[in-house]
Coordinates of C-alpha atoms in Angstrom, one line a residue:
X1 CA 30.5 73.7 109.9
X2 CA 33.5 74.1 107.1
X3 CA 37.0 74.1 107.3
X4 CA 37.0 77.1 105.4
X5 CA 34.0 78.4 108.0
X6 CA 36.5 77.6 110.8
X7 CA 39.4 79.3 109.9
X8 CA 37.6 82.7 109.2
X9 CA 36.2 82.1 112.8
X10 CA 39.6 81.5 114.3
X11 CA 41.2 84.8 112.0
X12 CA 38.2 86.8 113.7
X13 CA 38.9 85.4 117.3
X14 CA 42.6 86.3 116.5
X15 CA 42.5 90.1 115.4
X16 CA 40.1 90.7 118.4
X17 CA 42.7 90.8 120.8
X18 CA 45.7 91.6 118.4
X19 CA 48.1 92.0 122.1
X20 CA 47.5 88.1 122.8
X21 CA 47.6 87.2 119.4
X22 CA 50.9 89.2 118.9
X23 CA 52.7 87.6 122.5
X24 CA 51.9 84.4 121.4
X25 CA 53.3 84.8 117.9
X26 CA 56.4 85.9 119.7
X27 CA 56.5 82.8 121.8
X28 CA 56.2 80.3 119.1
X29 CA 58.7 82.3 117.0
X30 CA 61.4 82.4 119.5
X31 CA 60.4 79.0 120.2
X32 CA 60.6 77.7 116.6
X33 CA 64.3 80.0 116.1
X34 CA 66.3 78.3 118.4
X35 CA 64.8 74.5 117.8
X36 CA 65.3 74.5 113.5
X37 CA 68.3 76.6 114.4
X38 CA 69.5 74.0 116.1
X39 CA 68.4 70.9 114.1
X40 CA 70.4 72.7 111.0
X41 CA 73.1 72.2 113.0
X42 CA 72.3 68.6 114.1
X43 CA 71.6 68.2 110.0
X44 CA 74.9 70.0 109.1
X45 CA 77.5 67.4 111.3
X46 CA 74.7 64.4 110.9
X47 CA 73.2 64.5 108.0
X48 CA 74.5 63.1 104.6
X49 CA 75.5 66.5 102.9
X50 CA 78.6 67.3 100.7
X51 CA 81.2 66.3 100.8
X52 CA 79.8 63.1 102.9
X53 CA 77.5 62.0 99.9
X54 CA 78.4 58.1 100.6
X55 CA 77.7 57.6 104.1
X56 CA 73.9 55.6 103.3
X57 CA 75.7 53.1 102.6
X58 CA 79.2 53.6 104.9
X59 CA 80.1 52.9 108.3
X60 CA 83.2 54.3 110.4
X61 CA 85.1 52.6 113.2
X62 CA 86.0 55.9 114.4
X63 CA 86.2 55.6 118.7
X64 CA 88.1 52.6 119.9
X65 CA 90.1 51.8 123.3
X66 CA 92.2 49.2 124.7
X67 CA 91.8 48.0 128.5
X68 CA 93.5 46.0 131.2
X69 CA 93.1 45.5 134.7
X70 CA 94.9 49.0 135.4
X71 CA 92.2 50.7 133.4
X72 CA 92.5 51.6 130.1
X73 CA 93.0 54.2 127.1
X74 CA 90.6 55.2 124.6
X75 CA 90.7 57.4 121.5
X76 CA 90.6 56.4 117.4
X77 CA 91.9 52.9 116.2
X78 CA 95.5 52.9 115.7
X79 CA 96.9 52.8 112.2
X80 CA 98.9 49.6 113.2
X81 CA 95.4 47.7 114.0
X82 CA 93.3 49.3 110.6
X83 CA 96.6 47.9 108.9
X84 CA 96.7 44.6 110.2
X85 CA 93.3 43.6 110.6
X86 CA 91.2 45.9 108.7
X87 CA 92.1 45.6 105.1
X88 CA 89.6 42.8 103.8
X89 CA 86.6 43.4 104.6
X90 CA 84.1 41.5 102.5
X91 CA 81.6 43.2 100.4
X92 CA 83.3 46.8 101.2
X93 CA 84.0 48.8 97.8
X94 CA 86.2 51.2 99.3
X95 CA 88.0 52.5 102.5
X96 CA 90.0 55.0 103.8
X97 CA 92.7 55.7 106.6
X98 CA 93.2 58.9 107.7
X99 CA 93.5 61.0 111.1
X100 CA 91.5 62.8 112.6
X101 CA 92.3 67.0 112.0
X102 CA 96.0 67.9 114.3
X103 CA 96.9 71.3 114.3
X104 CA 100.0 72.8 112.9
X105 CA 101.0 75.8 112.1
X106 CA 103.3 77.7 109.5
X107 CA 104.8 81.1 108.8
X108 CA 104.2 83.4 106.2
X109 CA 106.4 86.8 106.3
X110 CA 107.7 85.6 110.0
X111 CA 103.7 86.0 110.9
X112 CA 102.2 82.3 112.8
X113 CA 99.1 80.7 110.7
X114 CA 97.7 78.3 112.9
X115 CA 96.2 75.6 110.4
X116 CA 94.6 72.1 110.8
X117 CA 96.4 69.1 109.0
X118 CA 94.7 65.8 108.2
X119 CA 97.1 62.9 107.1
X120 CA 94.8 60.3 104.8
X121 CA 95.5 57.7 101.9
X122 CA 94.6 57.7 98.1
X123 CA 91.2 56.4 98.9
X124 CA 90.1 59.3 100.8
X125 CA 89.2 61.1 97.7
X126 CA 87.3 58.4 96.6
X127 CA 85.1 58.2 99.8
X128 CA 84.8 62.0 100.4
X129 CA 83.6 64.3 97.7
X130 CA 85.5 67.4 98.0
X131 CA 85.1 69.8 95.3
X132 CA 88.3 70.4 93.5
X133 CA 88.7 74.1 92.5
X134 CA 92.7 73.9 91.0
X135 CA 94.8 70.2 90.3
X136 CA 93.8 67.0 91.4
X137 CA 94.3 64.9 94.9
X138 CA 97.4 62.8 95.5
X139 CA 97.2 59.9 94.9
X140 CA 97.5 55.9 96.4
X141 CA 101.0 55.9 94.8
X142 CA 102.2 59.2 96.4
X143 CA 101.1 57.6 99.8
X144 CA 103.2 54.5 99.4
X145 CA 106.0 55.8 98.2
X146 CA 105.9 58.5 100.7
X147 CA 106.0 61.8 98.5
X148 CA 105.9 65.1 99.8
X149 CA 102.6 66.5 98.4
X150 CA 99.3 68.3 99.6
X151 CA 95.9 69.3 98.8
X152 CA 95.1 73.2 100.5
X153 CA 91.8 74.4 101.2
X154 CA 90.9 77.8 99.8
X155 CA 90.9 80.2 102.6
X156 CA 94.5 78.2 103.3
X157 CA 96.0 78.6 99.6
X158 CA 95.1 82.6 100.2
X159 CA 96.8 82.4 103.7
X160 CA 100.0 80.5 102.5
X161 CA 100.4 81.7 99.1
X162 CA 98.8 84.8 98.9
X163 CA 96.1 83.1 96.3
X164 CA 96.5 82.8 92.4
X165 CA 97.3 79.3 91.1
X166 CA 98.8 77.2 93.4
X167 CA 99.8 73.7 91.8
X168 CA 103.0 73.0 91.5
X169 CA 103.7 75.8 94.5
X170 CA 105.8 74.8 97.6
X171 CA 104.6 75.5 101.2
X172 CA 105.8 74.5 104.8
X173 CA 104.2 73.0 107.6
X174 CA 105.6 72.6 110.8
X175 CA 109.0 72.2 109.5
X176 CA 107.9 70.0 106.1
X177 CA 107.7 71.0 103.3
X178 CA 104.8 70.0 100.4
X179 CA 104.5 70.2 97.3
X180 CA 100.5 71.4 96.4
X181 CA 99.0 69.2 93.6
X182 CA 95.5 70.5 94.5
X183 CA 92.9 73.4 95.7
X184 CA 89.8 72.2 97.2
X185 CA 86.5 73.9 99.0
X186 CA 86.4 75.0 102.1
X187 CA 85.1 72.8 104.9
X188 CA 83.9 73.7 108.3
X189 CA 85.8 71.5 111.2
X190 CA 82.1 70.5 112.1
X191 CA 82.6 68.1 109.5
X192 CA 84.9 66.3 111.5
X193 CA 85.5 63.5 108.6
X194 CA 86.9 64.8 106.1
X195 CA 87.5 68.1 107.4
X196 CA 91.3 69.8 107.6
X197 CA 92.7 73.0 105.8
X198 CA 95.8 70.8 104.6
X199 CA 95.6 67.1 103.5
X200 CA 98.9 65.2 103.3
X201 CA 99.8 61.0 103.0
X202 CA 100.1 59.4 106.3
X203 CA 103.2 58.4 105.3
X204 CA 104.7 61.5 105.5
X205 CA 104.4 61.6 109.2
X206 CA 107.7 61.8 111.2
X207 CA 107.6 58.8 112.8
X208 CA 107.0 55.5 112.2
X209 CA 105.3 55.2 115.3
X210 CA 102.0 55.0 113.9
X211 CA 102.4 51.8 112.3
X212 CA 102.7 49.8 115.5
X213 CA 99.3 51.3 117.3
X214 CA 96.2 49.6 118.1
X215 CA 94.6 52.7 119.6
X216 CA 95.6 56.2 118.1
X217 CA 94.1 59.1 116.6
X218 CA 93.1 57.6 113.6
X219 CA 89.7 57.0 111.5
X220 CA 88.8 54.5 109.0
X221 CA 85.0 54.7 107.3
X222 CA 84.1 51.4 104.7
X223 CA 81.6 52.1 102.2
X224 CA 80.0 48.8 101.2
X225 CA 78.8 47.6 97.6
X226 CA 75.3 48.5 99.2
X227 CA 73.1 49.0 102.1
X228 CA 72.4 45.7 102.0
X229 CA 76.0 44.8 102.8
X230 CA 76.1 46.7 106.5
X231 CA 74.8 44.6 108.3
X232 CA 77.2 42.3 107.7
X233 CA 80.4 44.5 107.6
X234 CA 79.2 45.7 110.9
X235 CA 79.4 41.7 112.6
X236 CA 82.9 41.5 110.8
X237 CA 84.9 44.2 111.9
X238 CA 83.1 43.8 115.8
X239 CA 83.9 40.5 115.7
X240 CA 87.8 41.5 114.1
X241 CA 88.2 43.4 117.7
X242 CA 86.7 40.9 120.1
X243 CA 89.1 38.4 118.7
X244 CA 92.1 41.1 118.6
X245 CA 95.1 41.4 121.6
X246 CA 96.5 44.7 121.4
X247 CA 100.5 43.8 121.9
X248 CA 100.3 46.3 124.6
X249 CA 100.3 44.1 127.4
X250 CA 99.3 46.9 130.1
X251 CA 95.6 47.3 128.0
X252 CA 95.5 43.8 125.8
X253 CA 91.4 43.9 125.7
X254 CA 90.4 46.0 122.6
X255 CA 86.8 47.9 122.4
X256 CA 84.8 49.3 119.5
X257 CA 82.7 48.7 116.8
X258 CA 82.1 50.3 113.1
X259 CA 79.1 53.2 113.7
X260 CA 77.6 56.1 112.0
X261 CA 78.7 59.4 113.2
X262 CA 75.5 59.7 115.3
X263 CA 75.8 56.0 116.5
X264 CA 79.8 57.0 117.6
X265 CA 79.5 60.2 119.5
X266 CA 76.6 57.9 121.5
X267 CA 79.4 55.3 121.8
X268 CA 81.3 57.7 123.4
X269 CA 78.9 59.7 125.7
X270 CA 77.1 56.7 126.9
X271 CA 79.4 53.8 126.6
X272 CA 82.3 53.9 129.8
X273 CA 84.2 51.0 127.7
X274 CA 83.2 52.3 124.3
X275 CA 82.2 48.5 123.9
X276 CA 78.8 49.3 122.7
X277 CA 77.0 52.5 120.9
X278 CA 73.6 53.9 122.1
X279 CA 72.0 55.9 119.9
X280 CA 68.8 55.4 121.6
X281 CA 70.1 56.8 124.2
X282 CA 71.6 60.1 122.3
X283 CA 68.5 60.4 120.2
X284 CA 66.4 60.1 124.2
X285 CA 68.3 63.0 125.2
X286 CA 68.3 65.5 122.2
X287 CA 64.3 65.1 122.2
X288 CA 64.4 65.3 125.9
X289 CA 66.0 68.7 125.7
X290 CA 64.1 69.9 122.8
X291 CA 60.9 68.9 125.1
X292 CA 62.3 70.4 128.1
X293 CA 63.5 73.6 125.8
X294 CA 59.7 74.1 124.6
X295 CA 57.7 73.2 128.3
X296 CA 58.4 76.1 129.4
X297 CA 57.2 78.9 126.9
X298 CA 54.4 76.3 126.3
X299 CA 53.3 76.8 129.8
X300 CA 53.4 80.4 129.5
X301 CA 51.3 79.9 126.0
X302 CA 49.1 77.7 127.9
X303 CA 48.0 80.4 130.8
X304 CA 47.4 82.9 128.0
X305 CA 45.3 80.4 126.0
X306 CA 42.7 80.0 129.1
X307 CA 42.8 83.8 129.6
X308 CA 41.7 83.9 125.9
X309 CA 39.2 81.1 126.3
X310 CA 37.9 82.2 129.6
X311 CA 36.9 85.7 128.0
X312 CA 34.7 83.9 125.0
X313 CA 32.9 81.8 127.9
X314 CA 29.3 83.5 126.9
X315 CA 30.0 82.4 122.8
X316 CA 30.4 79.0 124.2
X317 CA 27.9 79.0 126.3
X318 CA 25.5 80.2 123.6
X319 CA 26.7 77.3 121.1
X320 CA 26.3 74.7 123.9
X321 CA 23.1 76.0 124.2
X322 CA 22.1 75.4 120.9
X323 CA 23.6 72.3 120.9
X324 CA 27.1 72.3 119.7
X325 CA 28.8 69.1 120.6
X326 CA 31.8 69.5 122.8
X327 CA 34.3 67.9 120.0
X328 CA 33.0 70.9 117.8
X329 CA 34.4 73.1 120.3
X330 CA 37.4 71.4 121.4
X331 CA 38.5 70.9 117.3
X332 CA 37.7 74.3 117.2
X333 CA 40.1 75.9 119.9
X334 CA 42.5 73.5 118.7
X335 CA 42.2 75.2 115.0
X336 CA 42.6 78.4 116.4
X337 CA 46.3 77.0 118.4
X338 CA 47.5 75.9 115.5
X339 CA 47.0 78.6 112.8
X340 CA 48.8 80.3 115.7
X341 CA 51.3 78.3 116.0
X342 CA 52.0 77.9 112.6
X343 CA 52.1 81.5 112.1
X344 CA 54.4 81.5 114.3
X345 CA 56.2 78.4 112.9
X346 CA 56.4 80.7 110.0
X347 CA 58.2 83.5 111.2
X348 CA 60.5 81.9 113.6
X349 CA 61.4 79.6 110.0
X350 CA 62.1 83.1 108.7
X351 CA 63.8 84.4 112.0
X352 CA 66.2 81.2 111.5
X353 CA 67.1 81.9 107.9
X354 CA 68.5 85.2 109.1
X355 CA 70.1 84.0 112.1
X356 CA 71.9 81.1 110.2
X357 CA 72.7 83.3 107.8
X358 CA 74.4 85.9 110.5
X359 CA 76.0 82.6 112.3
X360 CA 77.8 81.8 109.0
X361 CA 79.1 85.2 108.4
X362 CA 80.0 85.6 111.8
X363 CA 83.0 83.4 111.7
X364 CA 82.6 81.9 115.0
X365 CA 83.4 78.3 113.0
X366 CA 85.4 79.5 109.6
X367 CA 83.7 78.0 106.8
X368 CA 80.4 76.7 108.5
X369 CA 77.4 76.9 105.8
X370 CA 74.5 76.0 107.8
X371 CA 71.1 76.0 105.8
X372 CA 67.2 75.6 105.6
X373 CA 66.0 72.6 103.4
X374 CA 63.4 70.0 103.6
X375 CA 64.7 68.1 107.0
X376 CA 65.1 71.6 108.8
X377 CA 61.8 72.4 107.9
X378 CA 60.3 69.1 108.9
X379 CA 61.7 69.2 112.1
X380 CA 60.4 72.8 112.3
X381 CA 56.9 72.3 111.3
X382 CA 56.4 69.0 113.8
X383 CA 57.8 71.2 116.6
X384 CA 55.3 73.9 115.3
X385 CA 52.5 71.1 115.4
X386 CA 54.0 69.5 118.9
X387 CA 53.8 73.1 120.6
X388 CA 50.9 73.9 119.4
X389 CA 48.8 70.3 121.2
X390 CA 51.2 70.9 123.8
X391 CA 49.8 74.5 124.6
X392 CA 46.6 74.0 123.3
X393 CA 45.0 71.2 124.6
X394 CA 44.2 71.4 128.0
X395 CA 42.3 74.8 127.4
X396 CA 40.5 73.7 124.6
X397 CA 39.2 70.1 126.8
X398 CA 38.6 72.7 130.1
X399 CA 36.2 75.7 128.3
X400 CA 34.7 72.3 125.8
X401 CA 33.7 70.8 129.0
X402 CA 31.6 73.6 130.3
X403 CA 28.1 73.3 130.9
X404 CA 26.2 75.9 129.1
X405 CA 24.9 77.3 132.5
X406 CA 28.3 77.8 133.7
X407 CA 29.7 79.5 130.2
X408 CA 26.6 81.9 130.1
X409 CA 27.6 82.9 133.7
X410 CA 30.7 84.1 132.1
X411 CA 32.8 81.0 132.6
X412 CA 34.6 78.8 136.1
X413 CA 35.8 81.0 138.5

């Protein structure tokens, strides 16, 4: 028997009872929503999207902590220690310095805007591709020689200066004041790296407190001369920490390692010390929760499925009679699952197009642009494929196994 012969079997089988057919579409689609739903958000902090276009080839030592025999402290690496011990690297074509986003606020017209600030060097242009709208980014000079300048965000140049050109423009931050030399996109605070609403040089900081920490809230990411290079910039700066005191003699034993951004929030979930990363582990528990997510509308799928089956019991009796194999049958209820369940795959992709769409306007994370492409729509056509063997096969091996006797009889009772 044909493909094609099969699939006009399984559409007739399907529009026979159109209430079955119709529950189970809904299952898979409300299924399929929330799963590529939530692996566009996986995709939008993981994946390599503007304006993180570099990290193939890039790692970050972004979670460190210093310990002692009173316990310890853990949190970024201190600028004092990426300073001292991080600044040649081999094989690394750039790096950056910069914290991680601090809030601040300012006033316009007496009214509070509450604002996230990100303090970084020159090379943080270089490493992050922010799209520049108006001017240019400060520069490594304007870092070293400590000048007051800034790059805004958009939605923050409209909030602070009531839009229209903005370079050469003044505004104040929590009591300092900057001078903007550029406009850049928008970016959603999911993209923790290079993420703010104003970017300032470190050095403009207050205090020159930072200098002197091992363990503060700062980030560094190296972008090697290639791939190829990683491994090996990896083994350095681990074995730059191992070998490092912290001069605070409470918590002298220093802990971290350079990592991915997947590789460090698993550093940080699953490692007590953060001495190690475990992204095993992390990836383990997302699939475990997708799995666990899907189980249980696939067991619901699964009882309707035998219903379905159990009412054809005389058309397979009649084949077995005739002497259909029992992998005939099996392929065929098999078929059948999964032109439902890629039906359904189908609409719920089309359901998560609109909710994604209504989570970005929503404003619930300013600036967020989550979005279908080809690794969201993978991930939802596997999980189509994985729901429908998962709620397919045990009907389709049960009513395959039936002796013709037993089918003609109208099926196990």
């Amino acid at each position: 028997m044909s493909l094609g012969h099969h699939l006009k079997l399984a559409g007739r089988v399907l529009l026979r009872r159109k209430g079955f057919t119709a529950v189970s579409l809904f299952t898979i689609a409300a299924t399929l929503l929330v799963v590529s739903t939530a692996a566009a958000l996986l995709d939008e902090v993981f994946g390599n999207r503007p304006p993180e276009t570099r990290l193939e080839r890039a790692v970050g030592l972004l979670a460190m902590g210093s310990y002692g025999e009173r316990g310890g402290q853990s949190s970024g690496p201190g600028y004092g220690f990426l300073d001292r011990h991080m600044r040649d690297l081999p094989e690394v074509a750039e790096q950056t310095f910069f914290t991680v986003p601090n809030r601040a606020a300012a006033y316009v017209d007496g009214e509070k805007v509450n604002l996230f600030v990100k303090r970084t060097d020159g090379a943080f242009w270089r490493v992050f591709d922010l799209r520049f709208l108006e001017g240019a980014p400060f520069t490594d000079d304007d870092e070293r020689d400590r000048n007051f300048v800034a790059v805004v965000s958009v939605a923050m140049r409209d909030k602070l200066l009531g839009g229209g050109p903005a370079v050469g423009r003044w505004i104040e931050v929590d009591g300092q004041r900057f001078r903007v030399t550029g406009v850049v996109e928008d970016v959603a605070i999911v993209k923790l790296l290079p993420a703010a609403d104003v970017w300032v040089p470190i050095s403009t900081a207050r205090s020159e407190r930072y200098k002197s920490e091992y363990v503060g809230g700062f980030m560094a990411v190296f972008v090697a001369d290639s791939a190829a290079a990683l491994p090996g910039i990896r083994a350095e700066i681990g074995r730059r920490i191992r070998t490092t005191t912290s001069p605070n003699r409470d918590f002298p034993v220093l802990a971290g390692g350079a990592d991915t951004k997947f590789e460090a929030v698993s550093r940080m979930l699953f490692a007590s010390r953060l001495d190690q990363s475990h992204p095993g582990n992390l990836r383990t528990l997302l699939i475990g929760l997708g799995v666990l997510f899907m189980l249980l509308p696939a067991v619901n799928l699964t009882n309707l499925n035998v219903s379905r089956a159990a009412e054809r019991a005389a058309e397979i009796g009649v084949r077995r009679a005739f002497g259909a194999p029992r992998r005939a049958l099996l392929g065929q209820f098999l078929l059948e699952n999964l032109v439902v369940s890629l039906l359904g795959g189908a609409l719920g992709f089309l359901l998560s197009g609109l909710t994604l769409a209504a989570i970005n306007a929503s404003g619930l994370v300013p600036h967020l642009a989550l979005g279908l492409n080809l690794r969201v729509a993978g991930w939802a056509l596997a999980g189509a494929v994985f729901f429908s063997l998962l709620s397919g096969l045990w009907p389709a091996y049960r009513m395959s196994r039936l002796a013709p006797s037993t089918a003609l009889a109208g099926g196990p009772r």
